[in-house]
mmCIF file of N, CA and C in Angstrom:
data_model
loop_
_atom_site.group_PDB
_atom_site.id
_atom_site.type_symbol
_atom_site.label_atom_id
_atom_site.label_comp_id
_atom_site.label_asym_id
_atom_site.label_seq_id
_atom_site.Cartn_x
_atom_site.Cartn_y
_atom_site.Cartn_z
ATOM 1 N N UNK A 1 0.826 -1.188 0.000
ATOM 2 C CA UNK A 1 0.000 0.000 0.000
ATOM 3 C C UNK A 1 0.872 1.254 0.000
ATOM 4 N N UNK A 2 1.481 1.376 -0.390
ATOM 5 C CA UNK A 2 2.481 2.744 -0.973
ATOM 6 C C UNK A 2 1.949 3.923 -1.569
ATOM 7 N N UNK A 3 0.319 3.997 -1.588
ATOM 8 C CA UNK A 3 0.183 5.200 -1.733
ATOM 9 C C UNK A 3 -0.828 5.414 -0.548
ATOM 10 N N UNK A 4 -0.608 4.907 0.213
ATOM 11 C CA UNK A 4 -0.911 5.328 2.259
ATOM 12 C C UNK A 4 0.318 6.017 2.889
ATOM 13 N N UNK A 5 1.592 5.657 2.439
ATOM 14 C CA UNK A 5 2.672 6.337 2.820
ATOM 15 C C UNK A 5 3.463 5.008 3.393
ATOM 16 N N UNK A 6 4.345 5.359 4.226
ATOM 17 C CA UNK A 6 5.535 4.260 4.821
ATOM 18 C C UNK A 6 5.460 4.121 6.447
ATOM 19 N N UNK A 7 5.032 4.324 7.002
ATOM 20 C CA UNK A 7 5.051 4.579 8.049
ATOM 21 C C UNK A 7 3.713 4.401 8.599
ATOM 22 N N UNK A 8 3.060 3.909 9.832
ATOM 23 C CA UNK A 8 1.694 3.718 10.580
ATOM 24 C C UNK A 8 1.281 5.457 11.018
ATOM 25 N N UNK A 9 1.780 6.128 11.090
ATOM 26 C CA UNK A 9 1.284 7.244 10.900
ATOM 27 C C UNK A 9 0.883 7.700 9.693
ATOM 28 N N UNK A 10 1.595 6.937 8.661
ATOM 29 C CA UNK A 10 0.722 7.663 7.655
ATOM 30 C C UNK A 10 -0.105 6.979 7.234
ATOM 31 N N UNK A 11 -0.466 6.206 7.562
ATOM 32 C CA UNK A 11 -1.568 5.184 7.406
ATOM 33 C C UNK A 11 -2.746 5.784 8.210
ATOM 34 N N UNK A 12 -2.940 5.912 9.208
ATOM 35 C CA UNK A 12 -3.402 6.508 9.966
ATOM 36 C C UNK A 12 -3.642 7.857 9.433
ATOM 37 N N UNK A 13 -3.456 8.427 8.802
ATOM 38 C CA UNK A 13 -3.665 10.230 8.825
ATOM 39 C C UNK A 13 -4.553 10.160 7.454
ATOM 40 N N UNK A 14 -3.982 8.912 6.660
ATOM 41 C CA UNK A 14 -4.409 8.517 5.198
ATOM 42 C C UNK A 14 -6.263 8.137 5.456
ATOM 43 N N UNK A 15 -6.014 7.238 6.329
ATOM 44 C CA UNK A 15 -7.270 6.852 6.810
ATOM 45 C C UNK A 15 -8.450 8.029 7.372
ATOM 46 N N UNK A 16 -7.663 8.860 8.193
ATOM 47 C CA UNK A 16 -8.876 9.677 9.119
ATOM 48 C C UNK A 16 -9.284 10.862 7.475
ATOM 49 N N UNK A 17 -7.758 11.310 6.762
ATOM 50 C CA UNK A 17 -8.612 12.128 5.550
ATOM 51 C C UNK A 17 -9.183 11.401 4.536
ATOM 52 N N UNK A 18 -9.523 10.106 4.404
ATOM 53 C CA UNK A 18 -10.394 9.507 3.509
ATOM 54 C C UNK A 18 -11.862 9.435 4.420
ATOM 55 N N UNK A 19 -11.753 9.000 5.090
ATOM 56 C CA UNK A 19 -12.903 9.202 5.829
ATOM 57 C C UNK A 19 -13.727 10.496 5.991
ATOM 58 N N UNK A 20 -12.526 11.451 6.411
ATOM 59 C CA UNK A 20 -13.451 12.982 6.296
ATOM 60 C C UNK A 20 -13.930 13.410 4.437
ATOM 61 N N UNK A 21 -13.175 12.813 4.211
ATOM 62 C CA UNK A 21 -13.763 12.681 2.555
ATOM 63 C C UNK A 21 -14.917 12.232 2.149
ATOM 64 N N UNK A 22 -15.528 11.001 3.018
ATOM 65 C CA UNK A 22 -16.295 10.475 2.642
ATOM 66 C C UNK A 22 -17.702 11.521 3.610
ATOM 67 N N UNK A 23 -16.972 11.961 4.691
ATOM 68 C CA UNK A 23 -17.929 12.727 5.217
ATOM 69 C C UNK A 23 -18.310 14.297 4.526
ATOM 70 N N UNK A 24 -17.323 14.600 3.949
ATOM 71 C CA UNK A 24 -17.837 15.803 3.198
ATOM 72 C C UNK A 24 -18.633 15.781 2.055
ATOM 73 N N UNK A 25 -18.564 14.446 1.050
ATOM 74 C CA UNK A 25 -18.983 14.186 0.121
ATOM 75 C C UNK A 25 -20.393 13.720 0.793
ATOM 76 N N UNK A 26 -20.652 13.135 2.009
ATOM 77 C CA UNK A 26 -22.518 12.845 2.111
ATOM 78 C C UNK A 26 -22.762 14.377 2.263
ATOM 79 N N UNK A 27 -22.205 15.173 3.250
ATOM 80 C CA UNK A 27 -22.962 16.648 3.444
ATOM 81 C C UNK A 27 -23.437 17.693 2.432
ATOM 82 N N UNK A 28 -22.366 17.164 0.958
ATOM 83 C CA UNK A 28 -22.593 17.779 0.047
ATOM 84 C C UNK A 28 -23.961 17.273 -0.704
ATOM 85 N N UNK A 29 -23.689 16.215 -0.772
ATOM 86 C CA UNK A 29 -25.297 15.427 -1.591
ATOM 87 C C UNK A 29 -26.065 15.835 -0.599
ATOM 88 N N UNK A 30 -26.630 15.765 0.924
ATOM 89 C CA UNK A 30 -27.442 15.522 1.355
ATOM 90 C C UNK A 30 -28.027 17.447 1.466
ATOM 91 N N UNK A 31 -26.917 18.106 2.056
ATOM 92 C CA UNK A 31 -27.622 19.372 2.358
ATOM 93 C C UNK A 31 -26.966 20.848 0.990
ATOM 94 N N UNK A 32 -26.394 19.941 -0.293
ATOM 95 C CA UNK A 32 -26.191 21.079 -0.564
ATOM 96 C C UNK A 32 -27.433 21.994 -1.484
ATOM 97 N N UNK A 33 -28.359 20.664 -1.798
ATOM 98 C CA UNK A 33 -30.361 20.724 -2.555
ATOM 99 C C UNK A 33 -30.720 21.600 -1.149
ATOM 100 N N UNK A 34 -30.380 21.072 0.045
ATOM 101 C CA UNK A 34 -31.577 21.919 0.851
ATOM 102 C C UNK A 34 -31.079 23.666 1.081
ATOM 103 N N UNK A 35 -29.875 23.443 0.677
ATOM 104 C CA UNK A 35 -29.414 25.115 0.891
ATOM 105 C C UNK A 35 -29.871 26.004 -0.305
ATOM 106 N N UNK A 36 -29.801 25.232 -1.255
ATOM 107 C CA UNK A 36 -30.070 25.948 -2.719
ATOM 108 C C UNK A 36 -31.885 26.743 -2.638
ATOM 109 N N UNK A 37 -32.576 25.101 -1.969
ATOM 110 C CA UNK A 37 -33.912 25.811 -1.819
ATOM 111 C C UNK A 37 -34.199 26.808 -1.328
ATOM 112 N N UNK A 38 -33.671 26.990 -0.257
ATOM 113 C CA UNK A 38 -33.566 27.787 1.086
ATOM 114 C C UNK A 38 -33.382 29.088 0.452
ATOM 115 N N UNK A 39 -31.934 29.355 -0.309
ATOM 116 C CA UNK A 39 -31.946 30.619 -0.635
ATOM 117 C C UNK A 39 -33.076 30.684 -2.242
ATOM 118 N N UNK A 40 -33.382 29.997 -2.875
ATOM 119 C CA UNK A 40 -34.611 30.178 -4.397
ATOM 120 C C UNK A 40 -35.537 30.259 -3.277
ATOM 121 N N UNK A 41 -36.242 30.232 -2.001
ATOM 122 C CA UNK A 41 -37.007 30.992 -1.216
ATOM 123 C C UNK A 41 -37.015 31.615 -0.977
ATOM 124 N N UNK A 42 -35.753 32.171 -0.432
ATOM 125 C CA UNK A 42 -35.572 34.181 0.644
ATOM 126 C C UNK A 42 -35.879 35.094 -0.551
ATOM 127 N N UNK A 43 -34.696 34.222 -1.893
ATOM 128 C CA UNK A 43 -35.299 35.198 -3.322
ATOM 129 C C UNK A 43 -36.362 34.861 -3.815
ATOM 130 N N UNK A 44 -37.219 34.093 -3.536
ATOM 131 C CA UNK A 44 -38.381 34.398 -4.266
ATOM 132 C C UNK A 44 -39.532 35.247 -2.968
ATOM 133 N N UNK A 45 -39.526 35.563 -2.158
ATOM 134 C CA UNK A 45 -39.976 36.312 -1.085
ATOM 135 C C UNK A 45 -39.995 37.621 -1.343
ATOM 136 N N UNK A 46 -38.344 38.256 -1.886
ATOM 137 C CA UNK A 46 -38.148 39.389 -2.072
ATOM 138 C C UNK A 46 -38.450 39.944 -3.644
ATOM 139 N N UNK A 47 -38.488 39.481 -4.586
ATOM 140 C CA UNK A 47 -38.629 39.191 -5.641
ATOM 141 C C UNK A 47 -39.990 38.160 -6.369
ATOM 142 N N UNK A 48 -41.131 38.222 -5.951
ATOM 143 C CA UNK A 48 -41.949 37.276 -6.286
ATOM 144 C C UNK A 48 -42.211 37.477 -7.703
ATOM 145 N N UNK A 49 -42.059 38.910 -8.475
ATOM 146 C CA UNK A 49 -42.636 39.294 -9.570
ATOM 147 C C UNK A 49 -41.708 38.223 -10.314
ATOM 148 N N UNK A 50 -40.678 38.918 -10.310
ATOM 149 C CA UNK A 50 -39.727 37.951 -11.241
ATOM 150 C C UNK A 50 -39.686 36.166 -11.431
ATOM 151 N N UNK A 51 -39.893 35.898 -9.913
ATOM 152 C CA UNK A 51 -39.818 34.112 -10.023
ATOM 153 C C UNK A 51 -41.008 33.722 -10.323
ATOM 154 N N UNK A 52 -42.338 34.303 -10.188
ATOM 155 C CA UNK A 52 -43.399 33.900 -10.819
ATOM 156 C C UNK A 52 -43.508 33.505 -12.287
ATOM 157 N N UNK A 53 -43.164 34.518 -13.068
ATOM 158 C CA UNK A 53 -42.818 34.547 -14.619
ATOM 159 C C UNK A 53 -41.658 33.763 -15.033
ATOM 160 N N UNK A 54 -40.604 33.442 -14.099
ATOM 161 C CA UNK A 54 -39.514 32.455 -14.508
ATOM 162 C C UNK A 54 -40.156 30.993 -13.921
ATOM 163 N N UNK A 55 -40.827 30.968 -13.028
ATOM 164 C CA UNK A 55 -42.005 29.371 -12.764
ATOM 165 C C UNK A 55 -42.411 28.873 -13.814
ATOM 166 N N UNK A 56 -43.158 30.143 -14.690
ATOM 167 C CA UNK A 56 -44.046 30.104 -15.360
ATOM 168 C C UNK A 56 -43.531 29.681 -16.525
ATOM 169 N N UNK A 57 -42.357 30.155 -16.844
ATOM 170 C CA UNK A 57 -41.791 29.456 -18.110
ATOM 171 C C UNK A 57 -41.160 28.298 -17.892
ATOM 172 N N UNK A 58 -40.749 28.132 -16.885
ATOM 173 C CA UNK A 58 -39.814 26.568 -16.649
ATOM 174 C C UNK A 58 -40.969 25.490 -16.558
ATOM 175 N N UNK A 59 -42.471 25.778 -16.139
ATOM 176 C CA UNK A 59 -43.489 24.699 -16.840
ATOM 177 C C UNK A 59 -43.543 24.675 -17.831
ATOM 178 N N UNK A 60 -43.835 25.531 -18.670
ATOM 179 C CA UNK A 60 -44.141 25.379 -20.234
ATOM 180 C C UNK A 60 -42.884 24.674 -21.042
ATOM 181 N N UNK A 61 -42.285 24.784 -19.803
ATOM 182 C CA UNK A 61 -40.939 24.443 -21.500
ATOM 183 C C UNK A 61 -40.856 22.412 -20.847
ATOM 184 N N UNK A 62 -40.854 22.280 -19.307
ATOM 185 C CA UNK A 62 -40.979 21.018 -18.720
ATOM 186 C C UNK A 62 -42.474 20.361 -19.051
ATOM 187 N N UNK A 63 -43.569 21.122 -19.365
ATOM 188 C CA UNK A 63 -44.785 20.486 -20.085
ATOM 189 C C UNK A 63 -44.251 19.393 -21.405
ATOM 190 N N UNK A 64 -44.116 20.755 -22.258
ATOM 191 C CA UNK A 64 -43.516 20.516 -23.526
ATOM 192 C C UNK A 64 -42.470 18.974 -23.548
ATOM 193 N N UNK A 65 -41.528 19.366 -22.694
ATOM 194 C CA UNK A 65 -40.602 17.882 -22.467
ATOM 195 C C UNK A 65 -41.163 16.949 -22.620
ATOM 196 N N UNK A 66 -42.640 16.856 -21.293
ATOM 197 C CA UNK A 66 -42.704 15.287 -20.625
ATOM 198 C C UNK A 66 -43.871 15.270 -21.857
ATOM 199 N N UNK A 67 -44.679 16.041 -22.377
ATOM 200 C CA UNK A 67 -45.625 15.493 -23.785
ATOM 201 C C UNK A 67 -44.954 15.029 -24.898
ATOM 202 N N UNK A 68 -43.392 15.706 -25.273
ATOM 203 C CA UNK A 68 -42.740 15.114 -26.132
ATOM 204 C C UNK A 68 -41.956 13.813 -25.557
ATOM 205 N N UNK A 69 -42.041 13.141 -24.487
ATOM 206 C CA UNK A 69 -41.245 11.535 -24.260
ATOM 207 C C UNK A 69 -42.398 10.941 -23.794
ATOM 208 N N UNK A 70 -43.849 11.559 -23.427
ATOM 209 C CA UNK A 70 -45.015 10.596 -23.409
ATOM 210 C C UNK A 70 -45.177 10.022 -24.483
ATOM 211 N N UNK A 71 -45.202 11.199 -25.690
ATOM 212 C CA UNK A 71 -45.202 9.786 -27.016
ATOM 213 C C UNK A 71 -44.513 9.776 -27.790
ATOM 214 N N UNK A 72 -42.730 9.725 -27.538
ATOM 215 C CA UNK A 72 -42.266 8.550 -27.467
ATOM 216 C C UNK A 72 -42.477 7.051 -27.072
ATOM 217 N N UNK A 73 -42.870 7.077 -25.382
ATOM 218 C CA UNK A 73 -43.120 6.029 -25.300
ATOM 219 C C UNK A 73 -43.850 5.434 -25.922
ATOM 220 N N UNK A 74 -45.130 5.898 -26.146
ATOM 221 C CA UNK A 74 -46.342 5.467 -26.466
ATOM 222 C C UNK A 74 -46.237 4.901 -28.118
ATOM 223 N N UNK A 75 -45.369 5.573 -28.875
ATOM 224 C CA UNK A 75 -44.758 4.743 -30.186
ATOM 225 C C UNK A 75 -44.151 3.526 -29.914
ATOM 226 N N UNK A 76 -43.005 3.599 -28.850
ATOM 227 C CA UNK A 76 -42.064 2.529 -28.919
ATOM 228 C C UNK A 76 -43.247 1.843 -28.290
ATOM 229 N N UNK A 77 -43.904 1.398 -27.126
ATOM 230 C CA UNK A 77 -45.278 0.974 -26.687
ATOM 231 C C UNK A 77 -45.726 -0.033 -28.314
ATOM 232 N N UNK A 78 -46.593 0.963 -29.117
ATOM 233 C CA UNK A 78 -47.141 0.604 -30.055
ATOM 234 C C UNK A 78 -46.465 -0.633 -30.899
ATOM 235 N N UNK A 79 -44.926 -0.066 -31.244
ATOM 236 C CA UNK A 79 -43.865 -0.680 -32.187
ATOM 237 C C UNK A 79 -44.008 -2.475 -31.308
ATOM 238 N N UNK A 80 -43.846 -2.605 -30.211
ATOM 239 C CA UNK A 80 -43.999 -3.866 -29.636
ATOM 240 C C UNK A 80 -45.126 -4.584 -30.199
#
């Protein structure tokens, strides 16, 4: 294991920063969605005009999406 280092200390130091690695990487998946919301709330509080009309288009265009891969499926569906 030579890239732990040579020595039980570095084994040891190798170990505790893989571990905090693994701990920074859950905090990031787990709370970095809930921070994002948090602040697309305070700004949409202060700002409602604007995020209303940007809502409003991010349905129409996510409508549009899921009607264009509903039939898709519904071809490939058929093609069977």
């Amino acid at each position: 294991m030579p890239d732990l280092g040579n020595s039980k200390l570095d084994h040891v130091l190798s170990y505790i920063c893989k571990g905090f690695e693994k701990v920074l990487e859950f905090c990031a998946i787990a709370f970095l969605p809930a921070a994002v919301i948090e602040q697309l709330c305070i700004y949409g509080v202060t700002h409602a005009d604007q995020v209303i009309s940007l809502l409003l288009v991010l349905m129409l265009i996510l409508s549009a999406f899921a009607v264009r891969e509903i039939k898709k499926l519904r071809e490939k569906k058929e093609d069977l």
